[in-house]
């Protein structure tokens, strides 16, 4: 069986371990048969997946290119140097570290480089759109550091910039963090830079969600303004599941030491090679067109859902995702997630600003356009998807047997047949 997007040798896996081989096929089938609207997900290319499924996974390469703790690194050094150079050029950065294993690992390195336990960070609150690693109590960041949180303005539902400035002056944080997981609007990086300078703080932008839109030159870049920008490589960017960071030259040494040896051991050279491939993809005109289409699609989806009474917070989006308040259609986030899923639409419940519900119920959903745009869908398809979401979550009962779920699923099947996620696995 020829499965280019499974990496090296699917046939060998299939004969040795049919159970796991079935999981790989089953997941391709799941991706191909439903609509993937999770804002933090994307579908990486066969080239990226080929690099991931390579013997580079075997190599120990603690250290950095040319300065390793192991012999035999001359080949993988080429991959890491390519990844570093491509990343710097893609984002116009002084310095790049491509070793973080994930977004959370990259963020850990920021704390490691600039903070001592007990020091203060100012960041966005998780229920307002922030991230676990921005000082929540369940994360290392909130257990070992003093986190002060800003939120969103009650009227605009966008970042409360006055509160940012007030809290910065009051608490004099070591780090001010901008960025999060459910922020539909552009972030005013100049503003954050000015406030950070006024209180002598490091400005850290966590661009995990939107760095792909920056790489595709579809939205303004935080790189000229921030001391350090961390990101994931698997969200809009569309690379392997991993992380990276870029920073100003003056912070290069501190951040490199914080990634290794402070926070991580050996780098994953197969993933670093896949990041190099991804950065090359992102420098293409095709990817730039993709990034712009992601935003156009997200905006259409937000508008069309809004027209059906599923209100987008902040009134819409400038990015790849929108957050929707379901109180107008009297459905909880948890029920919406379940009903959509039963109809072949994968999305997530999400707290909305000032949410009256508990986080595991929530009053909202978050939807994103990265996957469906990778599949080649455009704004016309977004109008159809908005209608399908509306029908599924207001009329379904959460079971796949319900007639509305079945009707919606039939239309989902029509869409994904016209815009397949990956080619159909073929025997051969
Ligand atoms: C996704 C995300 C992360 C974490 O990335 P992982 O790769 O899951 O560790 C960090 N920060 C923000 C803002 C994110 O959205």
GROMACS .gro file of C-alpha atoms and ligand atoms in nm:
model
  443
    1UNK     CA    1   0.000   0.000   0.000
    2UNK     CA    2   0.142   0.338  -0.100
    3UNK     CA    3   0.078   0.607   0.161
    4UNK     CA    4   0.305   0.901   0.090
    5UNK     CA    5   0.158   1.102   0.375
    6UNK     CA    6   0.239   0.835   0.632
    7UNK     CA    7   0.616   0.883   0.605
    8UNK     CA    8   0.865   0.606   0.535
    9UNK     CA    9   0.706   0.264   0.511
   10UNK     CA   10   0.342   0.208   0.583
   11UNK     CA   11   0.352  -0.147   0.446
   12UNK     CA   12   0.614  -0.246   0.704
   13UNK     CA   13   0.404  -0.104   0.983
   14UNK     CA   14   0.094  -0.274   0.853
   15UNK     CA   15   0.251  -0.618   0.853
   16UNK     CA   16   0.419  -0.576   1.194
   17UNK     CA   17   0.148  -0.385   1.382
   18UNK     CA   18  -0.191  -0.387   1.211
   19UNK     CA   19  -0.356  -0.234   1.519
   20UNK     CA   20  -0.154   0.086   1.501
   21UNK     CA   21  -0.159   0.083   1.121
   22UNK     CA   22  -0.538   0.085   1.147
   23UNK     CA   23  -0.523   0.388   1.374
   24UNK     CA   24  -0.323   0.577   1.111
   25UNK     CA   25  -0.573   0.488   0.841
   26UNK     CA   26  -0.865   0.554   1.072
   27UNK     CA   27  -0.742   0.903   1.145
   28UNK     CA   28  -0.702   0.983   0.775
   29UNK     CA   29  -1.055   0.856   0.730
   30UNK     CA   30  -1.180   1.078   1.015
   31UNK     CA   31  -1.005   1.382   0.867
   32UNK     CA   32  -1.143   1.307   0.523
   33UNK     CA   33  -1.501   1.246   0.630
   34UNK     CA   34  -1.575   1.548   0.851
   35UNK     CA   35  -1.538   1.925   0.862
   36UNK     CA   36  -1.245   2.028   1.080
   37UNK     CA   37  -1.314   2.369   1.231
   38UNK     CA   38  -1.086   2.361   1.534
   39UNK     CA   39  -0.904   2.693   1.510
   40UNK     CA   40  -0.571   2.557   1.633
   41UNK     CA   41  -0.554   2.272   1.382
   42UNK     CA   42  -0.438   2.243   1.025
   43UNK     CA   43  -0.339   1.975   0.772
   44UNK     CA   44   0.031   1.951   0.705
   45UNK     CA   45   0.166   1.861   0.363
   46UNK     CA   46   0.305   1.525   0.245
   47UNK     CA   47   0.653   1.689   0.238
   48UNK     CA   48   0.628   1.785   0.608
   49UNK     CA   49   0.497   1.440   0.700
   50UNK     CA   50   0.775   1.270   0.503
   51UNK     CA   51   1.039   1.459   0.704
   52UNK     CA   52   0.860   1.366   1.029
   53UNK     CA   53   0.856   0.997   0.937
   54UNK     CA   54   1.234   0.979   0.882
   55UNK     CA   55   1.542   0.828   1.049
   56UNK     CA   56   1.634   1.172   1.180
   57UNK     CA   57   1.427   1.065   1.481
   58UNK     CA   58   1.722   0.844   1.584
   59UNK     CA   59   1.984   1.112   1.627
   60UNK     CA   60   2.096   1.264   1.956
   61UNK     CA   61   2.208   1.620   1.895
   62UNK     CA   62   2.211   1.799   2.232
   63UNK     CA   63   2.354   2.145   2.185
   64UNK     CA   64   2.335   2.365   1.876
   65UNK     CA   65   2.472   2.323   1.520
   66UNK     CA   66   2.853   2.311   1.530
   67UNK     CA   67   2.847   2.288   1.913
   68UNK     CA   68   2.699   1.947   1.991
   69UNK     CA   69   2.755   1.709   2.282
   70UNK     CA   70   2.749   1.409   2.044
   71UNK     CA   71   2.942   1.296   1.737
   72UNK     CA   72   2.783   1.230   1.401
   73UNK     CA   73   2.574   1.545   1.395
   74UNK     CA   74   2.712   1.686   1.070
   75UNK     CA   75   2.408   1.573   0.869
   76UNK     CA   76   2.135   1.686   1.108
   77UNK     CA   77   2.321   2.014   1.156
   78UNK     CA   78   2.233   2.095   0.796
   79UNK     CA   79   1.862   2.051   0.874
   80UNK     CA   80   1.876   2.271   1.184
   81UNK     CA   81   2.075   2.544   1.007
   82UNK     CA   82   1.824   2.541   0.721
   83UNK     CA   83   1.537   2.568   0.968
   84UNK     CA   84   1.705   2.856   1.154
   85UNK     CA   85   1.794   3.054   0.841
   86UNK     CA   86   1.452   3.002   0.681
   87UNK     CA   87   1.272   3.096   1.003
   88UNK     CA   88   1.476   3.418   1.042
   89UNK     CA   89   1.422   3.516   0.682
   90UNK     CA   90   1.049   3.429   0.686
   91UNK     CA   91   0.984   3.643   0.995
   92UNK     CA   92   1.256   3.906   0.953
   93UNK     CA   93   1.409   3.814   1.289
   94UNK     CA   94   1.760   3.861   1.434
   95UNK     CA   95   1.770   3.517   1.590
   96UNK     CA   96   1.567   3.194   1.585
   97UNK     CA   97   1.563   2.888   1.808
   98UNK     CA   98   1.387   2.597   1.636
   99UNK     CA   99   1.434   2.339   1.913
  100UNK     CA  100   1.128   2.391   2.138
  101UNK     CA  101   0.922   2.071   2.130
  102UNK     CA  102   0.593   2.262   2.145
  103UNK     CA  103   0.438   2.602   2.205
  104UNK     CA  104   0.433   2.536   2.579
  105UNK     CA  105   0.804   2.444   2.574
  106UNK     CA  106   0.891   2.765   2.390
  107UNK     CA  107   0.694   2.958   2.651
  108UNK     CA  108   0.877   2.780   2.933
  109UNK     CA  109   1.203   2.904   2.786
  110UNK     CA  110   1.080   3.264   2.807
  111UNK     CA  111   1.019   3.227   3.181
  112UNK     CA  112   1.354   3.052   3.214
  113UNK     CA  113   1.542   3.329   3.034
  114UNK     CA  114   1.390   3.632   3.206
  115UNK     CA  115   1.226   3.536   3.536
  116UNK     CA  116   1.315   3.403   3.880
  117UNK     CA  117   1.052   3.210   4.080
  118UNK     CA  118   0.818   3.462   4.239
  119UNK     CA  119   0.869   3.731   3.973
  120UNK     CA  120   0.566   3.895   3.819
  121UNK     CA  121   0.422   3.851   3.471
  122UNK     CA  122   0.130   4.045   3.324
  123UNK     CA  123  -0.068   3.843   3.070
  124UNK     CA  124  -0.419   3.788   2.939
  125UNK     CA  125  -0.653   3.583   3.159
  126UNK     CA  126  -0.733   3.235   3.026
  127UNK     CA  127  -1.115   3.276   3.035
  128UNK     CA  128  -1.075   3.604   2.841
  129UNK     CA  129  -0.874   3.441   2.561
  130UNK     CA  130  -0.526   3.382   2.711
  131UNK     CA  131  -0.344   3.050   2.751
  132UNK     CA  132  -0.270   2.799   3.029
  133UNK     CA  133   0.102   2.885   3.015
  134UNK     CA  134   0.031   3.253   3.081
  135UNK     CA  135   0.015   3.215   3.457
  136UNK     CA  136  -0.285   2.993   3.531
  137UNK     CA  137  -0.282   2.815   3.867
  138UNK     CA  138  -0.272   2.465   3.715
  139UNK     CA  139   0.040   2.543   3.509
  140UNK     CA  140   0.406   2.581   3.615
  141UNK     CA  141   0.364   2.942   3.512
  142UNK     CA  142   0.108   3.016   3.781
  143UNK     CA  143   0.258   2.787   4.044
  144UNK     CA  144   0.609   2.931   4.032
  145UNK     CA  145   0.546   3.287   3.919
  146UNK     CA  146   0.324   3.571   4.027
  147UNK     CA  147   0.074   3.626   3.747
  148UNK     CA  148  -0.138   3.935   3.710
  149UNK     CA  149  -0.407   3.914   3.444
  150UNK     CA  150  -0.580   4.161   3.215
  151UNK     CA  151  -0.902   4.086   3.032
  152UNK     CA  152  -1.125   4.232   2.766
  153UNK     CA  153  -1.340   4.543   2.766
  154UNK     CA  154  -1.709   4.477   2.845
  155UNK     CA  155  -1.832   4.673   2.545
  156UNK     CA  156  -1.581   4.595   2.270
  157UNK     CA  157  -1.498   4.242   2.400
  158UNK     CA  158  -1.147   4.313   2.271
  159UNK     CA  159  -0.831   4.349   2.485
  160UNK     CA  160  -0.883   4.610   2.759
  161UNK     CA  161  -0.579   4.825   2.674
  162UNK     CA  162  -0.649   5.071   2.959
  163UNK     CA  163  -0.640   4.783   3.204
  164UNK     CA  164  -0.310   4.659   3.056
  165UNK     CA  165  -0.151   5.000   3.114
  166UNK     CA  166  -0.298   5.040   3.462
  167UNK     CA  167  -0.188   4.693   3.581
  168UNK     CA  168   0.158   4.736   3.426
  169UNK     CA  169   0.214   5.060   3.618
  170UNK     CA  170   0.075   4.915   3.939
  171UNK     CA  171   0.263   4.581   3.937
  172UNK     CA  172   0.583   4.661   3.741
  173UNK     CA  173   0.600   4.309   3.587
  174UNK     CA  174   0.926   4.161   3.459
  175UNK     CA  175   0.740   4.040   3.148
  176UNK     CA  176   0.433   4.165   2.968
  177UNK     CA  177   0.274   3.902   2.746
  178UNK     CA  178   0.046   3.969   2.449
  179UNK     CA  179  -0.131   3.688   2.265
  180UNK     CA  180  -0.368   3.403   2.343
  181UNK     CA  181  -0.584   3.124   2.211
  182UNK     CA  182  -0.916   3.295   2.150
  183UNK     CA  183  -0.839   3.650   2.034
  184UNK     CA  184  -1.023   3.723   1.708
  185UNK     CA  185  -0.883   4.073   1.662
  186UNK     CA  186  -0.544   4.218   1.568
  187UNK     CA  187  -0.329   4.306   1.866
  188UNK     CA  188  -0.182   4.656   1.898
  189UNK     CA  189   0.186   4.562   1.938
  190UNK     CA  190   0.303   4.927   1.933
  191UNK     CA  191   0.086   4.989   2.237
  192UNK     CA  192   0.230   4.691   2.424
  193UNK     CA  193   0.584   4.802   2.331
  194UNK     CA  194   0.525   5.151   2.468
  195UNK     CA  195   0.382   5.022   2.798
  196UNK     CA  196   0.663   4.766   2.835
  197UNK     CA  197   0.920   5.042   2.783
  198UNK     CA  198   0.748   5.267   3.033
  199UNK     CA  199   0.770   5.006   3.310
  200UNK     CA  200   1.098   4.843   3.201
  201UNK     CA  201   0.941   4.506   3.112
  202UNK     CA  202   1.032   4.247   2.852
  203UNK     CA  203   0.766   4.231   2.580
  204UNK     CA  204   0.680   3.871   2.496
  205UNK     CA  205   0.433   3.800   2.218
  206UNK     CA  206   0.286   3.449   2.217
  207UNK     CA  207   0.198   3.421   1.850
  208UNK     CA  208   0.112   3.048   1.864
  209UNK     CA  209  -0.221   3.100   1.693
  210UNK     CA  210  -0.155   3.368   1.437
  211UNK     CA  211   0.212   3.338   1.335
  212UNK     CA  212   0.102   3.172   1.009
  213UNK     CA  213  -0.093   3.483   0.914
  214UNK     CA  214   0.221   3.688   0.987
  215UNK     CA  215   0.440   3.449   0.784
  216UNK     CA  216   0.192   3.476   0.497
  217UNK     CA  217   0.206   3.857   0.522
  218UNK     CA  218  -0.167   3.877   0.583
  219UNK     CA  219  -0.152   4.066   0.916
  220UNK     CA  220   0.108   4.296   1.083
  221UNK     CA  221   0.408   4.131   1.249
  222UNK     CA  222   0.494   4.145   1.620
  223UNK     CA  223   0.861   4.071   1.544
  224UNK     CA  224   0.984   4.433   1.510
  225UNK     CA  225   0.819   4.524   1.841
  226UNK     CA  226   0.870   4.229   2.073
  227UNK     CA  227   1.179   4.118   2.265
  228UNK     CA  228   1.074   3.760   2.201
  229UNK     CA  229   0.801   3.594   1.993
  230UNK     CA  230   0.711   3.231   2.066
  231UNK     CA  231   0.490   3.020   1.844
  232UNK     CA  232   0.367   2.676   1.752
  233UNK     CA  233   0.440   2.542   1.405
  234UNK     CA  234   0.125   2.331   1.362
  235UNK     CA  235  -0.157   2.587   1.375
  236UNK     CA  236  -0.220   2.827   1.083
  237UNK     CA  237   0.149   2.787   0.992
  238UNK     CA  238   0.070   2.427   0.885
  239UNK     CA  239   0.397   2.259   0.981
  240UNK     CA  240   0.473   1.968   1.217
  241UNK     CA  241   0.338   1.960   1.575
  242UNK     CA  242   0.608   2.165   1.746
  243UNK     CA  243   0.725   2.510   1.857
  244UNK     CA  244   0.991   2.773   1.795
  245UNK     CA  245   1.089   3.123   1.899
  246UNK     CA  246   1.250   3.430   1.747
  247UNK     CA  247   1.407   3.717   1.939
  248UNK     CA  248   1.623   4.026   1.934
  249UNK     CA  249   1.997   3.955   1.913
  250UNK     CA  250   2.054   4.083   2.269
  251UNK     CA  251   1.837   3.801   2.409
  252UNK     CA  252   1.968   3.520   2.186
  253UNK     CA  253   2.213   3.372   2.437
  254UNK     CA  254   1.971   3.378   2.730
  255UNK     CA  255   1.691   3.217   2.530
  256UNK     CA  256   1.913   2.953   2.371
  257UNK     CA  257   2.036   2.852   2.718
  258UNK     CA  258   1.681   2.848   2.848
  259UNK     CA  259   1.562   2.611   2.572
  260UNK     CA  260   1.867   2.386   2.620
  261UNK     CA  261   1.991   2.283   2.871
  262UNK     CA  262   1.751   2.454   3.111
  263UNK     CA  263   1.416   2.321   2.984
  264UNK     CA  264   1.482   2.050   2.726
  265UNK     CA  265   1.718   1.765   2.645
  266UNK     CA  266   1.794   1.642   2.296
  267UNK     CA  267   1.618   1.818   2.011
  268UNK     CA  268   1.385   1.622   1.781
  269UNK     CA  269   1.582   1.638   1.459
  270UNK     CA  270   1.307   1.483   1.244
  271UNK     CA  271   1.067   1.752   1.362
  272UNK     CA  272   1.330   2.023   1.306
  273UNK     CA  273   1.374   1.897   0.948
  274UNK     CA  274   0.996   1.913   0.906
  275UNK     CA  275   1.000   2.271   1.039
  276UNK     CA  276   1.263   2.358   0.774
  277UNK     CA  277   1.032   2.217   0.505
  278UNK     CA  278   0.738   2.408   0.646
  279UNK     CA  279   0.928   2.740   0.659
  280UNK     CA  280   1.017   2.692   0.291
  281UNK     CA  281   0.651   2.628   0.209
  282UNK     CA  282   0.548   2.942   0.399
  283UNK     CA  283   0.781   3.163   0.194
  284UNK     CA  284   0.587   3.081  -0.125
  285UNK     CA  285   0.329   3.293  -0.305
  286UNK     CA  286   0.088   3.000  -0.264
  287UNK     CA  287   0.112   3.019   0.113
  288UNK     CA  288   0.063   3.397   0.112
  289UNK     CA  289  -0.254   3.350  -0.090
  290UNK     CA  290  -0.358   3.079   0.156
  291UNK     CA  291  -0.309   3.308   0.458
  292UNK     CA  292  -0.525   3.580   0.303
  293UNK     CA  293  -0.795   3.328   0.212
  294UNK     CA  294  -0.796   3.192   0.569
  295UNK     CA  295  -0.890   3.539   0.694
  296UNK     CA  296  -1.152   3.594   0.422
  297UNK     CA  297  -1.305   3.257   0.507
  298UNK     CA  298  -1.301   3.319   0.882
  299UNK     CA  299  -1.469   3.655   0.828
  300UNK     CA  300  -1.738   3.502   0.607
  301UNK     CA  301  -1.802   3.224   0.857
  302UNK     CA  302  -1.830   3.478   1.142
  303UNK     CA  303  -2.068   3.698   0.943
  304UNK     CA  304  -2.288   3.413   0.824
  305UNK     CA  305  -2.314   3.261   1.172
  306UNK     CA  306  -2.398   3.608   1.306
  307UNK     CA  307  -2.682   3.639   1.054
  308UNK     CA  308  -2.827   3.321   1.203
  309UNK     CA  309  -2.825   3.461   1.557
  310UNK     CA  310  -2.495   3.302   1.656
  311UNK     CA  311  -2.325   3.627   1.749
  312UNK     CA  312  -1.950   3.670   1.692
  313UNK     CA  313  -1.786   3.833   1.994
  314UNK     CA  314  -1.616   4.165   1.910
  315UNK     CA  315  -1.855   4.176   1.612
  316UNK     CA  316  -1.636   3.961   1.387
  317UNK     CA  317  -1.272   3.876   1.325
  318UNK     CA  318  -0.949   4.004   1.166
  319UNK     CA  319  -0.783   3.664   1.189
  320UNK     CA  320  -0.837   3.292   1.129
  321UNK     CA  321  -1.086   3.236   1.411
  322UNK     CA  322  -1.403   3.368   1.562
  323UNK     CA  323  -1.567   3.319   1.896
  324UNK     CA  324  -1.946   3.292   1.907
  325UNK     CA  325  -2.197   3.358   2.181
  326UNK     CA  326  -2.470   3.091   2.176
  327UNK     CA  327  -2.696   3.255   2.433
  328UNK     CA  328  -2.908   3.402   2.152
  329UNK     CA  329  -2.996   3.053   2.026
  330UNK     CA  330  -3.015   2.914   2.383
  331UNK     CA  331  -2.766   2.632   2.339
  332UNK     CA  332  -2.464   2.574   2.565
  333UNK     CA  333  -2.113   2.538   2.425
  334UNK     CA  334  -2.097   2.177   2.545
  335UNK     CA  335  -2.425   2.085   2.373
  336UNK     CA  336  -2.321   2.265   2.055
  337UNK     CA  337  -1.991   2.077   2.041
  338UNK     CA  338  -2.170   1.744   2.084
  339UNK     CA  339  -2.446   1.818   1.833
  340UNK     CA  340  -2.201   1.943   1.571
  341UNK     CA  341  -1.984   1.636   1.622
  342UNK     CA  342  -2.282   1.407   1.573
  343UNK     CA  343  -2.330   1.569   1.232
  344UNK     CA  344  -1.965   1.542   1.122
  345UNK     CA  345  -1.858   1.894   1.219
  346UNK     CA  346  -1.564   1.914   1.458
  347UNK     CA  347  -1.542   2.235   1.661
  348UNK     CA  348  -1.488   2.324   2.027
  349UNK     CA  349  -1.692   2.479   2.303
  350UNK     CA  350  -1.522   2.790   2.439
  351UNK     CA  351  -1.577   3.037   2.719
  352UNK     CA  352  -1.686   3.377   2.595
  353UNK     CA  353  -1.582   3.695   2.780
  354UNK     CA  354  -1.773   3.723   3.112
  355UNK     CA  355  -1.921   3.377   3.054
  356UNK     CA  356  -2.193   3.292   3.307
  357UNK     CA  357  -2.138   2.916   3.255
  358UNK     CA  358  -1.866   2.693   3.401
  359UNK     CA  359  -1.566   2.638   3.167
  360UNK     CA  360  -1.667   2.275   3.094
  361UNK     CA  361  -2.011   2.390   2.979
  362UNK     CA  362  -1.937   2.739   2.839
  363UNK     CA  363  -2.167   2.969   2.642
  364UNK     CA  364  -1.969   2.978   2.323
  365UNK     CA  365  -1.796   2.797   2.043
  366UNK     CA  366  -1.469   2.881   1.870
  367UNK     CA  367  -1.444   2.816   1.498
  368UNK     CA  368  -1.144   2.852   1.270
  369UNK     CA  369  -1.080   2.838   0.897
  370UNK     CA  370  -0.723   2.695   0.866
  371UNK     CA  371  -0.824   2.335   0.778
  372UNK     CA  372  -1.113   2.401   0.543
  373UNK     CA  373  -0.902   2.663   0.362
  374UNK     CA  374  -0.617   2.412   0.321
  375UNK     CA  375  -0.878   2.187   0.158
  376UNK     CA  376  -0.943   2.461  -0.099
  377UNK     CA  377  -1.279   2.587   0.024
  378UNK     CA  378  -1.372   2.953  -0.022
  379UNK     CA  379  -1.628   3.203   0.104
  380UNK     CA  380  -1.922   3.035  -0.075
  381UNK     CA  381  -1.852   2.714   0.115
  382UNK     CA  382  -1.828   2.914   0.441
  383UNK     CA  383  -2.189   3.030   0.394
  384UNK     CA  384  -2.295   2.667   0.353
  385UNK     CA  385  -2.093   2.562   0.661
  386UNK     CA  386  -2.252   2.837   0.873
  387UNK     CA  387  -2.593   2.705   0.777
  388UNK     CA  388  -2.491   2.347   0.859
  389UNK     CA  389  -2.354   2.451   1.200
  390UNK     CA  390  -2.672   2.643   1.276
  391UNK     CA  391  -2.898   2.353   1.184
  392UNK     CA  392  -2.689   2.094   1.366
  393UNK     CA  393  -2.657   2.285   1.693
  394UNK     CA  394  -3.007   2.430   1.716
  395UNK     CA  395  -3.204   2.128   1.593
  396UNK     CA  396  -2.989   1.823   1.664
  397UNK     CA  397  -3.002   1.624   1.988
  398UNK     CA  398  -2.638   1.516   2.005
  399UNK     CA  399  -2.693   1.173   1.849
  400UNK     CA  400  -2.580   1.075   1.501
  401UNK     CA  401  -2.918   0.903   1.446
  402UNK     CA  402  -3.120   1.225   1.469
  403UNK     CA  403  -3.264   1.318   1.128
  404UNK     CA  404  -3.113   1.667   1.133
  405UNK     CA  405  -2.770   1.524   1.215
  406UNK     CA  406  -2.811   1.283   0.925
  407UNK     CA  407  -2.921   1.554   0.681
  408UNK     CA  408  -2.634   1.778   0.783
  409UNK     CA  409  -2.386   1.494   0.761
  410UNK     CA  410  -2.496   1.422   0.405
  411UNK     CA  411  -2.416   1.782   0.312
  412UNK     CA  412  -2.084   1.761   0.497
  413UNK     CA  413  -2.003   1.452   0.292
  414UNK     CA  414  -2.081   1.641  -0.026
  415UNK     CA  415  -1.842   1.923   0.075
  416UNK     CA  416  -1.553   1.701   0.179
  417UNK     CA  417  -1.593   1.491  -0.134
  418UNK     CA  418  -1.549   1.802  -0.345
  419UNK     CA  419  -1.265   1.934  -0.122
  420UNK     CA  420  -1.082   1.629   0.017
  421UNK     CA  421  -0.844   1.675   0.310
  422UNK     CA  422  -0.595   1.418   0.185
  423UNK     CA  423  -0.600   1.188  -0.114
  424UNK     CA  424  -0.790   0.867  -0.062
  425UNK     CA  425  -0.553   0.595   0.063
  426UNK     CA  426  -0.481   0.361  -0.229
  427UNK     CA  427  -0.376  -0.001  -0.243
  428UNK     CA  428  -0.050  -0.063  -0.426
  429LIG     C1  429  -0.156   2.642   2.129
  429LIG     C2  430  -0.096   2.746   2.218
  429LIG     C3  431   0.015   2.720   2.299
  429LIG     C4  432   0.067   2.581   2.326
  429LIG     O1  433   0.113   2.509   2.224
  429LIG     P1  434   0.136   2.351   2.245
  429LIG     O2  435   0.214   2.315   2.124
  429LIG     O3  436   0.003   2.288   2.257
  429LIG     O4  437   0.218   2.335   2.369
  429LIG     C5  438   0.072   2.825   2.368
  429LIG     N1  439   0.021   2.948   2.361
  429LIG     C6  440  -0.088   2.976   2.288
  429LIG     C7  441  -0.140   3.115   2.285
  429LIG     C8  442  -0.152   2.876   2.216
  429LIG     O5  443  -0.262   2.904   2.146
   0.00000   0.00000   0.00000
